[in-house]
Coordinates of C-alpha atoms and ligand atoms in Angstrom, one line a residue:
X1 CA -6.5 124.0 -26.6
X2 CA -9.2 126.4 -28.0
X3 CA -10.2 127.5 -24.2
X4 CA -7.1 127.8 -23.2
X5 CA -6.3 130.5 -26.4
X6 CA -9.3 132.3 -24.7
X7 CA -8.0 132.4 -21.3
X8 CA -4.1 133.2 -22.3
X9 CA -2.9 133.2 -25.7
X10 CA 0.7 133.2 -24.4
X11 CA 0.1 130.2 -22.4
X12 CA -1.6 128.6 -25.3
X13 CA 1.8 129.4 -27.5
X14 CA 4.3 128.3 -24.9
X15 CA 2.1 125.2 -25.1
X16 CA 2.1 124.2 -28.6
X17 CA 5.9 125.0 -28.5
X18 CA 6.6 122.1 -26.4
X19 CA 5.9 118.5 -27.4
X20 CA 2.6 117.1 -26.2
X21 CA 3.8 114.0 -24.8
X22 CA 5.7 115.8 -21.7
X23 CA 2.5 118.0 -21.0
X24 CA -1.0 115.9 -21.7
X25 CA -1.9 113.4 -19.9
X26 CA -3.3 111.8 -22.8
X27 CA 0.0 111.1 -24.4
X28 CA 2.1 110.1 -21.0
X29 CA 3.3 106.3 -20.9
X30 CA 1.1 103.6 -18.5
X31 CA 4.9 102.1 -17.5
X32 CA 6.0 105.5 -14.6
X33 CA 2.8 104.1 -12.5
X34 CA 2.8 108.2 -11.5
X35 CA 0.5 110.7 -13.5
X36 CA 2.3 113.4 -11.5
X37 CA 4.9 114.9 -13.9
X38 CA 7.3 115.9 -11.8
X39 CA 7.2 115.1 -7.6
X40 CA 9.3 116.2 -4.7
X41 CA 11.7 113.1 -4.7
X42 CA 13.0 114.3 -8.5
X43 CA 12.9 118.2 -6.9
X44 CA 15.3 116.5 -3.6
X45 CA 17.6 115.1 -6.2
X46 CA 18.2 117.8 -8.7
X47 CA 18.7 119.9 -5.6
X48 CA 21.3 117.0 -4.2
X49 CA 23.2 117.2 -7.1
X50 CA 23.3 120.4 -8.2
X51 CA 26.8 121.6 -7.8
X52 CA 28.0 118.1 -8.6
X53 CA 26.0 117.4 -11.8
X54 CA 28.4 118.3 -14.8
X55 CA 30.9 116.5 -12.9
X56 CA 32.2 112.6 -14.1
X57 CA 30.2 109.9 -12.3
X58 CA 32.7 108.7 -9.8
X59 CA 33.4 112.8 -8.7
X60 CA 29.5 113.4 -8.7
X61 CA 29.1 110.3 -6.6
X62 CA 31.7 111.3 -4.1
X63 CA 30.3 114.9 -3.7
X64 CA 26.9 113.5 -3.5
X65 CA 27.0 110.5 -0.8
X66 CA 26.7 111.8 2.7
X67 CA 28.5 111.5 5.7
X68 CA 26.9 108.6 6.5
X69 CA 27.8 104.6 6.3
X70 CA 26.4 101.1 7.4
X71 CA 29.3 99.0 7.8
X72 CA 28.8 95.1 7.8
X73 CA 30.9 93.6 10.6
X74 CA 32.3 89.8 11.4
X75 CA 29.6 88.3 12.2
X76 CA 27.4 89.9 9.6
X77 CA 26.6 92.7 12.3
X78 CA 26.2 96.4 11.2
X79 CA 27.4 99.2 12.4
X80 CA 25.7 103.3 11.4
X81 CA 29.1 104.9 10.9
X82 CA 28.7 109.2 10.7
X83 CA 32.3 110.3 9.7
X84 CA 31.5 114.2 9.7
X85 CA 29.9 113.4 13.4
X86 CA 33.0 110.9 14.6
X87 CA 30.6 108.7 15.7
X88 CA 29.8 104.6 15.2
X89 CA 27.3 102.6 16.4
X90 CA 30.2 100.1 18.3
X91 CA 30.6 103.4 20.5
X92 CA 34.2 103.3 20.3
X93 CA 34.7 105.8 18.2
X94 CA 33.5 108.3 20.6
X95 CA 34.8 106.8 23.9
X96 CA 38.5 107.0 22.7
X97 CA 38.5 109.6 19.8
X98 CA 40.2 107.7 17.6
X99 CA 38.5 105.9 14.2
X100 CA 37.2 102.3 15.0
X101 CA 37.6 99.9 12.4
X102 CA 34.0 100.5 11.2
X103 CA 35.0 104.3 11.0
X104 CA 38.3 103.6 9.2
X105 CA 36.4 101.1 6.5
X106 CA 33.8 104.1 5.9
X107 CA 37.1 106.7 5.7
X108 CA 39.1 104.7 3.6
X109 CA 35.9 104.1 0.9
X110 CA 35.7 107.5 0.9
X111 CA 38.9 108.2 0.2
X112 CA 39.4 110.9 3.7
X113 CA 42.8 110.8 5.5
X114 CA 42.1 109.5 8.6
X115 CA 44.3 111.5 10.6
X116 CA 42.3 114.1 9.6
X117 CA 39.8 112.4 12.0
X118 CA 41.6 111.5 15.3
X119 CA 40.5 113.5 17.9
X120 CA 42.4 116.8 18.7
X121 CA 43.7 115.9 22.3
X122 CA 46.1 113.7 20.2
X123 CA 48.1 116.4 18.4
X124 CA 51.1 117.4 19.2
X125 CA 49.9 120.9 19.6
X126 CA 47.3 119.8 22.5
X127 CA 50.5 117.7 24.0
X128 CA 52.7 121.0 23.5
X129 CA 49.5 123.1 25.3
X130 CA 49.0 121.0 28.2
X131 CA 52.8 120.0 29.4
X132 CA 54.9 123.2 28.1
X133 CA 54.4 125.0 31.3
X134 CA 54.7 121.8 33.5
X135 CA 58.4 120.3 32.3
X136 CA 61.1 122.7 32.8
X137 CA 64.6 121.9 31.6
X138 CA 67.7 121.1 34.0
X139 CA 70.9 121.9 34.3
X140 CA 73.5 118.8 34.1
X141 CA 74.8 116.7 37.3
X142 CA 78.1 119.2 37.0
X143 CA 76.4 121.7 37.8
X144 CA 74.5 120.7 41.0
X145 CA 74.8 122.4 44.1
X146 CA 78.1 120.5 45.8
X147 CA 76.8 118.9 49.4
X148 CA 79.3 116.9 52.1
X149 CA 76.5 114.3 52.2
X150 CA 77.2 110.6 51.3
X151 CA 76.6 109.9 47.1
X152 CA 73.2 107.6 47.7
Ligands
ZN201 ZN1 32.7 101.0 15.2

C-alpha cells in the first residue's frame, strides 16, 4: 500500500475505501476455484440481463431466454426448435409453414400466440392478394343470355 501512495495517492485512497476482501488476493476465498475477480462469462451475463434485471424473476427469465428450444420427443428424441427463425430440426416446420408440434410446445412455454407464427401465404390478405383479380362475380341464371338451344 505504501508504493502504491507513491505511485498514485488517488488510487491508494479509492483503495482503502473499498473493503480488502473484494480487491487482495490475500483475503479472496479458496472455494470460487478462479483468482480472476471478474471474467468475461459474468461480463456476457450482466450484459444479457441488462434491460431485464430490476424486473421479477419469471419477467426477467422470459426476456432473457432466447429464441431457442430443445424439445424431447416420443421416443425420447430431440428436436433444436428456433421460434424467431420458424425452423425445427423434424424439418416440418419449414416445409409447410405452419408450427410443428415441437414448434407449438416451444411457443406455448413461452407463452407466444402461435398464429402469430404461421406462415404469411396463409392469411387471408395473401388469399385476398392472389385470387381478387382471378374470381369475378356473375350475374344470376335470369339474367343469362336467352338461346333456342335444348336446356342440357
Ligand atoms: Zn418439429
Amino acid at each position: 500500500m505504501e508504493r502504491m501512495r507513491t505511485e498514485s495517492a488517488a488510487a491508494h485512497r479509492w483503495l482503502l475505501e473499498k473493503d480488502h476482501v473484494h480487491w487482495s488476493k490475500a483475503f479472496f476465498k479458496d472455494t470460487a476455484m478462479c483468482d480472476m475477480l471478474c471474467n468475461n462469462m459474468c461480463e456476457a451475463f450482466n450484459a444479457t440481463i441488462l434491460k431485464a434485471r430490476d424486473k421479477p424473476i419469471i419477467t426477467l427469465m422470459e426476456m432473457i431466454s432466447n429464441s431457442t428450444f430443445q424439445v424431447r420427443g416420443h421416443a425420447d428424441e430431440r428436436y433444436v426448435v428456433d421460434i424467431e427463425r420458424r425452423t425445427c430440426a423434424c424439418n416440418k416446420w419449414q416445409l409447410i409453414g405452419i408450427p410443428c408440434i415441437h414448434g407449438m410446445s416451444a411457443l406455448m412455454s413461452s407463452n407466444r400466440d402461435p398464429i402469430q407464427f404461421i406462415d404469411n401465404m396463409y392469411k387471408k390478405e395473401s388469399f385476398l392478394s392472389v385470387y381478387t383479380p382471378v374470381i369475378y362475380g356473375i350475374n344470376g341464371p335470369s339474367l343469362w343470355p336467352k338461346t333456342n338451344d335444348k336446356p342440357l
